[in-house]
XYZ file of C-alpha atoms in Angstrom:
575
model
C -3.488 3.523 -31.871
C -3.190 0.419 -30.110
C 0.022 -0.495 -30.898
C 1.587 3.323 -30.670
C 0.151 3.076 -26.826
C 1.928 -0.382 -26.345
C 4.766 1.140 -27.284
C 4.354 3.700 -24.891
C 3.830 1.858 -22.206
C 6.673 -0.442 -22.658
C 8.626 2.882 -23.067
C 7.374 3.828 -19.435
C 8.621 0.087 -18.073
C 12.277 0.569 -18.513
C 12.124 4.381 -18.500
C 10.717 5.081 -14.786
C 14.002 5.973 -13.278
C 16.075 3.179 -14.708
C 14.388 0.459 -12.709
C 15.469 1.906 -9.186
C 13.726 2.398 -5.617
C 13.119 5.890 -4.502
C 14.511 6.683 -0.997
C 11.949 4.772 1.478
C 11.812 6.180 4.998
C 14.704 8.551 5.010
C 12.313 11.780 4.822
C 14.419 15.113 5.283
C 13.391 17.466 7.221
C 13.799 21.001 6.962
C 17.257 22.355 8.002
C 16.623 24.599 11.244
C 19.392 27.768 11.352
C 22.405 26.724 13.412
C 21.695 27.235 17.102
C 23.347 30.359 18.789
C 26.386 30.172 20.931
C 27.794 27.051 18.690
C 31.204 27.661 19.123
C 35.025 26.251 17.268
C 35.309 24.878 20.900
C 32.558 21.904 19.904
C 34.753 21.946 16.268
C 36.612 18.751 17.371
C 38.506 17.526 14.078
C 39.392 13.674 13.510
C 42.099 13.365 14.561
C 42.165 15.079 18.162
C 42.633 12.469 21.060
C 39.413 12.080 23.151
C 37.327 14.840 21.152
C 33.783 14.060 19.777
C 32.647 14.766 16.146
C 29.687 15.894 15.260
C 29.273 12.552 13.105
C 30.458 9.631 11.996
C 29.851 7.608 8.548
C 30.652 4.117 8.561
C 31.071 2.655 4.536
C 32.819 4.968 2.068
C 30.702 3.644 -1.035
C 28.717 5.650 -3.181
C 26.090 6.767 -0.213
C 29.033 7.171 2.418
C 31.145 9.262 0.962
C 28.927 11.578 -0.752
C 26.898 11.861 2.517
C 30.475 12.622 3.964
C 30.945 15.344 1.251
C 27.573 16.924 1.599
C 27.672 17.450 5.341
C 31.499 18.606 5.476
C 30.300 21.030 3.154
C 27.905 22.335 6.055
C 30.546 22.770 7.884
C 29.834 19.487 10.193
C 32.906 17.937 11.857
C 32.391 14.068 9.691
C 34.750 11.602 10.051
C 34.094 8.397 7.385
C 35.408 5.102 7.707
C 35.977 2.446 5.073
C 37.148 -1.306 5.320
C 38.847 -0.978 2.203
C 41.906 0.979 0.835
C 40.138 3.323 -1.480
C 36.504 5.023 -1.219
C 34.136 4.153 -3.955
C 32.518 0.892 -3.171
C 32.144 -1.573 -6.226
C 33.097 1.665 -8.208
C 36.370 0.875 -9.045
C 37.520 2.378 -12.359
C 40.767 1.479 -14.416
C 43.079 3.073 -17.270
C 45.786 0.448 -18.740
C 47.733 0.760 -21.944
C 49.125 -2.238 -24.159
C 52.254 -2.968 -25.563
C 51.128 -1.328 -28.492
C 50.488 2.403 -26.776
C 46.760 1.844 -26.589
C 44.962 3.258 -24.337
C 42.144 1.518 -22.306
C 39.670 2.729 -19.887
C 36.807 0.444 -18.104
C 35.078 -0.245 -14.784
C 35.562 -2.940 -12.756
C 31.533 -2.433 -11.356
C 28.580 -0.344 -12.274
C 29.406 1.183 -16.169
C 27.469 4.372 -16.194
C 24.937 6.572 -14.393
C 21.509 7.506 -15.775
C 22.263 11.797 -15.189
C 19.938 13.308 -12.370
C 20.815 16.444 -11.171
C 22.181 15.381 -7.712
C 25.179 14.170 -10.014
C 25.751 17.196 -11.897
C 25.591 19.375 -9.123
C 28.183 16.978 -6.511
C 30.763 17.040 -9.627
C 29.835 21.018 -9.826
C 30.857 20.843 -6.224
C 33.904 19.188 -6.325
C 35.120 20.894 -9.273
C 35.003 17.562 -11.387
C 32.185 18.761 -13.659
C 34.681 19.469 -16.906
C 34.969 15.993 -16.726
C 31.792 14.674 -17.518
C 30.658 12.763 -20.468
C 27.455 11.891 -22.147
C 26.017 9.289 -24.467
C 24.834 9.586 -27.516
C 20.745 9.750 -26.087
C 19.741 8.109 -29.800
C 21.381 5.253 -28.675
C 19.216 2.258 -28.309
C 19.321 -0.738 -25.857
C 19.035 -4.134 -27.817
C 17.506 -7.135 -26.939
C 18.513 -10.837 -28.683
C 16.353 -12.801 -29.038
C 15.733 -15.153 -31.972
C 18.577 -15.286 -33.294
C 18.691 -11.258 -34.030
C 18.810 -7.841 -31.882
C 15.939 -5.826 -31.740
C 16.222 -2.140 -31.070
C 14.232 -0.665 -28.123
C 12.865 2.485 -29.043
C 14.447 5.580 -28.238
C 13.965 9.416 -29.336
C 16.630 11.167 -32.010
C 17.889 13.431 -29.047
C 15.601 15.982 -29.773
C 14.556 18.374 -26.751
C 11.298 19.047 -25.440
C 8.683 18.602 -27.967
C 10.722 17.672 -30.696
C 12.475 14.979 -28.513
C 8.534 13.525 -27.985
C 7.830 13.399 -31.507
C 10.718 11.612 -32.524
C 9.704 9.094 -29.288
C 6.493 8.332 -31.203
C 6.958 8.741 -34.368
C 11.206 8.724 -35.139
C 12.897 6.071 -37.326
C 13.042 4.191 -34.011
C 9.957 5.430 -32.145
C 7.302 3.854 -30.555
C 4.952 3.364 -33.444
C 7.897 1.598 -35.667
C 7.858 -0.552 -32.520
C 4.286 -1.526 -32.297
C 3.871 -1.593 -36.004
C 7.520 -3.066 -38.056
C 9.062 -4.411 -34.517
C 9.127 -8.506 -34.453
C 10.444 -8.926 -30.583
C 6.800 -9.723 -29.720
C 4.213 -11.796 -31.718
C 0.964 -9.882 -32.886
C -0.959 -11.814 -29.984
C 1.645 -10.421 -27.397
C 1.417 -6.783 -28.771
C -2.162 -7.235 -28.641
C -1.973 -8.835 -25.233
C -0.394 -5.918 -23.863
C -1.975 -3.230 -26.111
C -5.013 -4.382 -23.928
C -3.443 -3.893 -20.622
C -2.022 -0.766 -21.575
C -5.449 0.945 -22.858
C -8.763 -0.587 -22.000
C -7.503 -2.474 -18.740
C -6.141 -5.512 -16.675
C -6.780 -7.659 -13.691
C -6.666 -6.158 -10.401
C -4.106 -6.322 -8.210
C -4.816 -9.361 -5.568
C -5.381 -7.453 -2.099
C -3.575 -7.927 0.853
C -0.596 -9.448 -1.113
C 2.595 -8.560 -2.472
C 3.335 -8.986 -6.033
C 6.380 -10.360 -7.392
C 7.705 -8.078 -10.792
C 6.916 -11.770 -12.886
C 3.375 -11.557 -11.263
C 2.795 -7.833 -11.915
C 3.627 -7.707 -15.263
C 2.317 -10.855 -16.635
C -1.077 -9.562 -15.106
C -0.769 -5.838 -17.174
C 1.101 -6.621 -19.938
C 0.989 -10.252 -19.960
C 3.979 -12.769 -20.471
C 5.442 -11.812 -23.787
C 6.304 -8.200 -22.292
C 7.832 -10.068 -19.063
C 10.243 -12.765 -20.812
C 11.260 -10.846 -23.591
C 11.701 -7.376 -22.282
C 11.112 -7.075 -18.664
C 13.157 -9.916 -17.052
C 16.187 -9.325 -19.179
C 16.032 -5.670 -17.995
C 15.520 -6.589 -14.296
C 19.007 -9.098 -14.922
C 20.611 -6.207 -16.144
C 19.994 -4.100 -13.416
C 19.813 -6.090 -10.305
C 21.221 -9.821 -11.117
C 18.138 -10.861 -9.742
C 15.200 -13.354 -9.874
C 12.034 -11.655 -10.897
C 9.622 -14.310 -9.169
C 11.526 -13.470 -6.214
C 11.920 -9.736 -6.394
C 9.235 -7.463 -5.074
C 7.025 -5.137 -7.237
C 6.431 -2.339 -4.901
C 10.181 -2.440 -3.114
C 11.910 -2.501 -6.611
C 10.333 -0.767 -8.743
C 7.979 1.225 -6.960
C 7.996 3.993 -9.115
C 6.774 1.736 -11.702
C 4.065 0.233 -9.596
C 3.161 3.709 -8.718
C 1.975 3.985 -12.301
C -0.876 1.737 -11.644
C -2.215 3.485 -8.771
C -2.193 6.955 -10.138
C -4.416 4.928 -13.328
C -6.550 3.645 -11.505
C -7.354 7.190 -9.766
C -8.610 8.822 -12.737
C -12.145 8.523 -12.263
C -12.835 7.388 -15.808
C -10.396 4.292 -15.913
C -11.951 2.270 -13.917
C -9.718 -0.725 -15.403
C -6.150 0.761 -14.552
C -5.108 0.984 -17.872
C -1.654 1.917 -17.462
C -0.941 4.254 -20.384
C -3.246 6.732 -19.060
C -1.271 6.630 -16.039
C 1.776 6.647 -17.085
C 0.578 10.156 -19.570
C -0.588 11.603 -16.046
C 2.730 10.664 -14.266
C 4.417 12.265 -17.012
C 3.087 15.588 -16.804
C 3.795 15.331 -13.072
C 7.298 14.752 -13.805
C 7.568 17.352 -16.217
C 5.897 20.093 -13.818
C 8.028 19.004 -10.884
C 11.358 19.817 -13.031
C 9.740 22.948 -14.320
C 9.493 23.890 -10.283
C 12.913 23.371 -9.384
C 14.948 23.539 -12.421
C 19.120 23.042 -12.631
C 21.451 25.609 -11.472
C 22.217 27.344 -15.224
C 25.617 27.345 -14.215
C 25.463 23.653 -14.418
C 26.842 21.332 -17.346
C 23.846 21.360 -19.531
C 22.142 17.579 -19.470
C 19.001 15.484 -20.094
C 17.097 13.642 -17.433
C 18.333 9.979 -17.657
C 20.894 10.187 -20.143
C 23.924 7.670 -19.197
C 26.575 9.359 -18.130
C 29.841 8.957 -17.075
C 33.721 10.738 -16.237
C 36.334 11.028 -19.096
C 38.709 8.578 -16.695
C 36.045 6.573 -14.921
C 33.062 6.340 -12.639
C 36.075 6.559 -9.674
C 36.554 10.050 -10.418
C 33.689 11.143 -8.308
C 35.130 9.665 -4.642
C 38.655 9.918 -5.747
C 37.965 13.673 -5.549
C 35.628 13.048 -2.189
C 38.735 11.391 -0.895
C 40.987 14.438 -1.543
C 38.527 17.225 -0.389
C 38.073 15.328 3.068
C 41.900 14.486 3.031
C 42.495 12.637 6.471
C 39.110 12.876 7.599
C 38.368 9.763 5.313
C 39.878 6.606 7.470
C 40.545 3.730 5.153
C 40.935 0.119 6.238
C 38.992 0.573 9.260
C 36.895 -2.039 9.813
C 33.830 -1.808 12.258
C 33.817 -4.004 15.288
C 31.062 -2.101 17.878
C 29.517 0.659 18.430
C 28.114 1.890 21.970
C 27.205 4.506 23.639
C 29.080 6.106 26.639
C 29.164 9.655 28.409
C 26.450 10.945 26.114
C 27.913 9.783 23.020
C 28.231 6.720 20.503
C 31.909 5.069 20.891
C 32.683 3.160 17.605
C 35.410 0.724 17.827
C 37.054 -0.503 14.693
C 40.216 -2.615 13.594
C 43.175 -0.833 11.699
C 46.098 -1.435 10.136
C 47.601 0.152 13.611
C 45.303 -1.739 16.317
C 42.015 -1.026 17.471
C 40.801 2.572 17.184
C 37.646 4.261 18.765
C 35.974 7.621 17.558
C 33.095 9.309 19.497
C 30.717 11.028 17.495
C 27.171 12.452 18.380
C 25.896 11.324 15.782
C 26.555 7.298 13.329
C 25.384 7.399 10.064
C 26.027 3.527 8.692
C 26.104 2.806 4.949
C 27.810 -0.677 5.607
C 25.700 -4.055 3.884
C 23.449 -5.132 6.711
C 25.645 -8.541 6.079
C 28.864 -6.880 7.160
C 27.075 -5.125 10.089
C 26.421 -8.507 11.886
C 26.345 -7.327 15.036
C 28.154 -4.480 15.898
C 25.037 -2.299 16.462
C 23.785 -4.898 18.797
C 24.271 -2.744 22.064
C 22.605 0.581 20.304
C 20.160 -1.090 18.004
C 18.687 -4.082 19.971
C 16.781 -6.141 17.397
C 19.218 -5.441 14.545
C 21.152 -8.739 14.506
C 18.360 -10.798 14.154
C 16.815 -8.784 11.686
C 19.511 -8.780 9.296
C 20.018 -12.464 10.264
C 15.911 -13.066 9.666
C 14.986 -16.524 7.931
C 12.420 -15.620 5.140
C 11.370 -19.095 4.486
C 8.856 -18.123 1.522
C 12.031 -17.248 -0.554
C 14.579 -19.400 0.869
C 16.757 -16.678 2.123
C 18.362 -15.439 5.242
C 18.618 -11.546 5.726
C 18.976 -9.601 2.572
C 20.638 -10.987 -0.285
C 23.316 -10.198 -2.138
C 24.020 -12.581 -5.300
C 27.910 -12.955 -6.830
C 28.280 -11.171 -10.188
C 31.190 -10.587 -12.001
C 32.053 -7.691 -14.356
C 34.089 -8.653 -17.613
C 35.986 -6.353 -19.215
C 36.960 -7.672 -22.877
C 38.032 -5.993 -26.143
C 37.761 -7.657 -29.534
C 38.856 -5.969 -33.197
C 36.047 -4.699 -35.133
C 36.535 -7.316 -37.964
C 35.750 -9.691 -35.452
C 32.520 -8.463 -35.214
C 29.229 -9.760 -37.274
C 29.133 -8.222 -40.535
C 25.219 -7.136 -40.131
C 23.239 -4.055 -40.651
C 21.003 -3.623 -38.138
C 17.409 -2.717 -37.902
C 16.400 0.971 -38.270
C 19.051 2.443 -40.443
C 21.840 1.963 -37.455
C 24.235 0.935 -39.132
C 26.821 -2.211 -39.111
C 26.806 -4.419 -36.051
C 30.489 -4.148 -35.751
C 30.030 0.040 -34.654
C 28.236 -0.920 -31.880
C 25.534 1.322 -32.674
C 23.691 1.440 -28.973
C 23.631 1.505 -25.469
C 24.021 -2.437 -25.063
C 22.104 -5.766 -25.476
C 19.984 -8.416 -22.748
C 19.903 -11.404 -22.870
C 16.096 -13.327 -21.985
C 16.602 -16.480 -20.653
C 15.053 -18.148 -23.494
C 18.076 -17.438 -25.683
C 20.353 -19.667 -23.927
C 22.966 -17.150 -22.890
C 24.630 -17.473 -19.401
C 25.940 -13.556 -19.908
C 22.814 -11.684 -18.033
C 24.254 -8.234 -20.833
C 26.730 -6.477 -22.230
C 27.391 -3.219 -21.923
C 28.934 -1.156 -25.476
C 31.568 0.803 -23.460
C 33.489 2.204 -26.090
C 30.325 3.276 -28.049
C 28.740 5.159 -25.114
C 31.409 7.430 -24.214
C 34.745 8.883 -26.008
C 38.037 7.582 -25.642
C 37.297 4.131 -24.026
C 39.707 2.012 -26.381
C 41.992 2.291 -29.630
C 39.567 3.282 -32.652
C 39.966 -0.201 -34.434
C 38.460 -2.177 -31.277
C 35.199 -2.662 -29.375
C 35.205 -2.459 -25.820
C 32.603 -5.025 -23.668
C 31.072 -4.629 -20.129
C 29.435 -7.942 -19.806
C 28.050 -8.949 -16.133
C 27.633 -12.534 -15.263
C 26.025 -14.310 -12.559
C 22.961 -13.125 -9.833
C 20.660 -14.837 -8.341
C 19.308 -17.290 -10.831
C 23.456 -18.013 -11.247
C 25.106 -18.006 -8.003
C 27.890 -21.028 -9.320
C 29.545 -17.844 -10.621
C 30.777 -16.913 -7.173
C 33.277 -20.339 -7.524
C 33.986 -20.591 -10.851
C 38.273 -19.825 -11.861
C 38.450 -16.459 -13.474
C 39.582 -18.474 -16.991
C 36.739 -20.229 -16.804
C 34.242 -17.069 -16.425
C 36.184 -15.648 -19.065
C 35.777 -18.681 -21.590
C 32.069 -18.652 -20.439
C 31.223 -15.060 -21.734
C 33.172 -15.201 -24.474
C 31.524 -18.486 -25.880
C 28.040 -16.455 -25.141
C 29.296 -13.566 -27.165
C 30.164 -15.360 -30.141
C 26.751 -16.384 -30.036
C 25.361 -12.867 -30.021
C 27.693 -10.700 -31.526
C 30.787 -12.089 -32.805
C 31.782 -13.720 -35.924
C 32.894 -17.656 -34.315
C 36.174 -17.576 -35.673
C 36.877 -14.186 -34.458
C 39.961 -13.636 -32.536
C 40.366 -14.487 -28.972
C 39.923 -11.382 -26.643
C 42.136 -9.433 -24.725
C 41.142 -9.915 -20.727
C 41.180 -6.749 -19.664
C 39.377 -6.793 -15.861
C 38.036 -9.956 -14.437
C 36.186 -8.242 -11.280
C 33.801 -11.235 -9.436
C 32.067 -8.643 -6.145
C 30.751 -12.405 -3.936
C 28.392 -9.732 -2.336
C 27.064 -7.289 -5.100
C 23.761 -5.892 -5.310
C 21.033 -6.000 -2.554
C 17.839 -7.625 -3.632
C 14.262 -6.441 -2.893
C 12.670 -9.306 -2.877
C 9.226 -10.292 -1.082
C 9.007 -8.904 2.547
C 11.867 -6.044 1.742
C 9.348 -3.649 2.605
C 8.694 -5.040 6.236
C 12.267 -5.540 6.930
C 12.695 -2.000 6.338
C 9.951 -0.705 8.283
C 11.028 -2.697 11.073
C 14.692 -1.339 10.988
C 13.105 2.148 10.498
C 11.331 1.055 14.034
C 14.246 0.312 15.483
C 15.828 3.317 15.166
C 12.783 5.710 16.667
C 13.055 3.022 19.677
C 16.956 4.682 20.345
C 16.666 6.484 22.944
C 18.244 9.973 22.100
C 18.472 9.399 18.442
C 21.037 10.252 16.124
C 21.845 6.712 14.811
C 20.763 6.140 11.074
C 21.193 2.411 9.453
C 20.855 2.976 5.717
C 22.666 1.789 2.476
C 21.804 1.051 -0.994
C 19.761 -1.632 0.155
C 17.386 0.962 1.634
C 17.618 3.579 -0.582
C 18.258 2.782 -4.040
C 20.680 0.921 -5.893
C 21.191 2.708 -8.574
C 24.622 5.500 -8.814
C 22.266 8.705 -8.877
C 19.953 7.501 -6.132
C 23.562 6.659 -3.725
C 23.846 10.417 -4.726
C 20.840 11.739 -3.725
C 20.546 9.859 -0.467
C 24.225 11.464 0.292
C 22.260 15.223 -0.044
C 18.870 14.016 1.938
C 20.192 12.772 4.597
C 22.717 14.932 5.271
C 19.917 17.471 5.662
C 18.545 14.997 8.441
C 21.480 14.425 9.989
C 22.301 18.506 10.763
C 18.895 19.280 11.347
C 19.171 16.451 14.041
C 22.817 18.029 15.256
C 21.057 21.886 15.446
C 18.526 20.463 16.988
C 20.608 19.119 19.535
C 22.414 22.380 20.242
C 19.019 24.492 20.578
């Protein structure tokens, strides 16, 4: 029993929404019917001299554009405007063939998304959803450590109650886990066994928790170094003493509180909380179901489109044709005859739009100042020196995403655990790297094993990311030299050493990439939100993946929320 409910509550760890923040502050109202008397005369399209739009989105990344989709499709007159020369953000995806004829598709950022149905339904939308691919959901993540790769555990891809069973009890369930598995040491499994079903320390009042301190406390430090900080890597590049609990994986955190509310556990063990939050989940899905004209998916399974991640705002970018302004980079915005004036530099000069209403989606680092005049306050605050981590604003490490591809027979002839096979099919989702093992490569994503068509047959195709916050140096280093450094790491973990050298098929290093939440996230974001209720008049929005979410599915979701905000604000105006 004890080691099935470790298991399970190591499941619930990497499984509560892939280790991403929930929208904070960006509530969405209900939509009020469009005000009578709203006529094509206050219809002023982008490209009008001296007109105002109904809004304007500044940053065409994930959140930008699909917040640019969502209210165009409400008939809203949006303009969006990008610094770059493509929408997409650090989705950038790429197909290249060799000399040979072989065909290669990769990403030059983020790999996959876990499926929610705010992504089925936007490539429903933009008549995109044929394209859509799926994993394997059997597919396990590994993690090395010792020398070896240990399977995660993962269900058979059964559905419903069949798909639970094979959770627990499958060739690689949970109880194989607790039982057979060898990635933690009896004491760990019975270290965190404990935390999971009779109890734990409290959580230390009136102080925020860093991910290291929260799950050393319920699960204890086996569970953290071998499992939970190579995940967190994975996911954000960052530095788990430094990252907040509650701000980055809140959903996780939640898990505690709802455990300790059961009047019974008066210890908090987390399984019980966890088998609580579950049947939540599972009633809130039963409520509002998927459209059954939708692509049929599971809940979390990566996902992906047959040519790329870039499929979704490539189509965004033809539905809103020249309504999307690319290479338009934000210098101000004021506010002037009842309306915000945005000024921004183009490949043709300075341009100005008016819009009633500014949606930014822009890193708070490339903001600077330009909301100075409309948002007092905001400069300094993204500026803010946070002495107790040594930062200044919010930070964004370096990582870089390398693309290589490597024969099969260069691979380690091994048969892996469970009955998955030969190490040289690639039999999972992808493999971390803890810290212990002396790998620079934070993981490495299996791209050609997750979805169909990503390389010739007789290769392997390899997502690795490199750098983050415990590894800034990355953001210097020569792109040969990144290369040679992840290659040398995957010979270490997955290749035979005298296999052949790779072929270099994206060296992508993003100096600003993902937004940490680390201690005092929370404040900073409750002070922006305060910032905005002080504008007089409203209608200005500051938000981003830094506020609400990270991960592909939650840029998604934020781009349907807050487009309900942002036209129940315009109706609201017009009543």
């Amino acid at each position: 029993m004890a080691a099935t409910t470790l298991a399970v509550a190591l499941l619930l760890l990497p499984a509560a929404a892939a280790f991403a923040p929930p929208p904070s502050g960006l509530s969405a109202p209900r939509i009020r019917p469009a005000a009578a008397g709203r006529t094509a005369a206050l219809r002023a399209t982008a490209d009008e001299e001296g007109t105002t739009v109904d809004c304007l989105v500044i940053g065409g990344g994930i959140s930008g554009s699909t917040l640019a989709h969502n209210l165009h499709r409400s008939d809203v007159d949006v303009v969006l405007a990008e610094a770059r020369d493509y929408l997409g953000g650090n989705v950038r995806s790429v197909v290249s063939n060799d000399s040979d004829g072989g065909e290669y598709v990769y990403e030059r950022g983020p790999n996959s998304f876990a499926t929610q149905p705010s992504v089925v339904r936007i490539a429903r939308e933009l008549g995109i959803d044929d394209q859509l691919v799926f994993a394997d959901e059997s597919l396990p993540p590994w993690v090395n450590y010792g020398g070896k790769l240990h399977p995660l555990p993962k269900g058979r891809g059964g559905k419903g109650p069949q798909g639970q069973i094979e959770l627990v009890f499958g060739p690689n369930g949970v109880l194989k886990f607790g039982l057979a598995g060898d990635l933690l040491s009896w004491p760990g499994k019975i270290r965190a066994g404990i935390g999971a079903l009779l109890g734990h320390a409290p959580p230390p009042e009136d102080e925020e928790e860093t991910i290291q301190e929260w799950i050393v406390r319920t699960l204890g430090e086996e569970v953290f170094y071998r499992i939970i900080d190579p995940f967190v890597s994975g996911v954000y590049a960052g530095d788990p003493t430094k990252l907040s609990m509650k701000a980055a994986l809140p959903k996780i955190a939640r898990i505690e509180d709802i455990s300790y509310g059961i009047e019974w556990n008066k210890f908090g063990a987390i399984f019980y909380g966890g088998l609580a939050r579950q049947v939540e989940l599972t009633k809130e899905r039963k409520a509002d179901p998927p459209d059954p004209e939708w692509v049929e998916f599971e809940y979390g399974n990566p996902g992906s489109f047959r040519r790329g991640l870039s499929t979704l705002p490539d189509a965004i970018a033809k539905e809103l044709g020249g309504r999307a302004k690319l290479e338009w980079k934000l210098t101000n915005v004021a506010k002037g005859d009842g309306a915000y004036v945005a000024t921004f530099d183009t490949p043709e000069g300075a341009k100005t739009i008016r819009a009633r209403s500014v949606v930014s989606t822009i890193p708070t680092h490339a903001v600077g100042s330009a909301l100075e005049s409309v948002l007092p306050g905001s400069a300094e605050l993204f500026r803010r020196e946070r002495s107790a981590i040594q930062r200044r604003g919010i930070y964004h490490p370096p990582v870089a995403a390398v693309t290589l591809a490597y024969p099969k027979s260069g691979f380690r002839d091994v048969e892996l655990d469970n009955d998955f096979g030969n190490l040289r099919d690639l039999p999972g989702f992808g493999s971390l790297n803890p810290r212990s093992e002396g790998v620079r490569t934070l993981g490495t994503l299996w791209s050609s094993s997750l979805f169909p068509g990503r390389c010739p047959a007789d290769s392997n195709l390899l997502l690795n990311y490199i750098g983050g916050s415990r590894d800034p140096a990355i953001g210097s280093m020569e792109e040969e030299d990144i290369v040679a450094a992840v290659d040398a790491d995957l010979r270490k973990v997955l290749l035979k050493p005298d296999a052949p050298e790779p072929k270099v098929l994206g060296v992508q290093l993003w100096p600003t990439a993902i937004p940490q939440y680390e201690l005092g996230h929370l404040g900073l974001m409750e002070e922006l939100e305060a910032l905005e209720e002080k504008n007089e008049g409203g209608g200005l929005w500051v938000c981003g993946n830094y506020r609400s979410g990270v991960a592909f599915p939650d840029c998604v979701t934020f781009g349907y929320e807050h487009a309900k905000v942002v036209k129940a604000y315009l109706d609201g105006e017009q009543s």
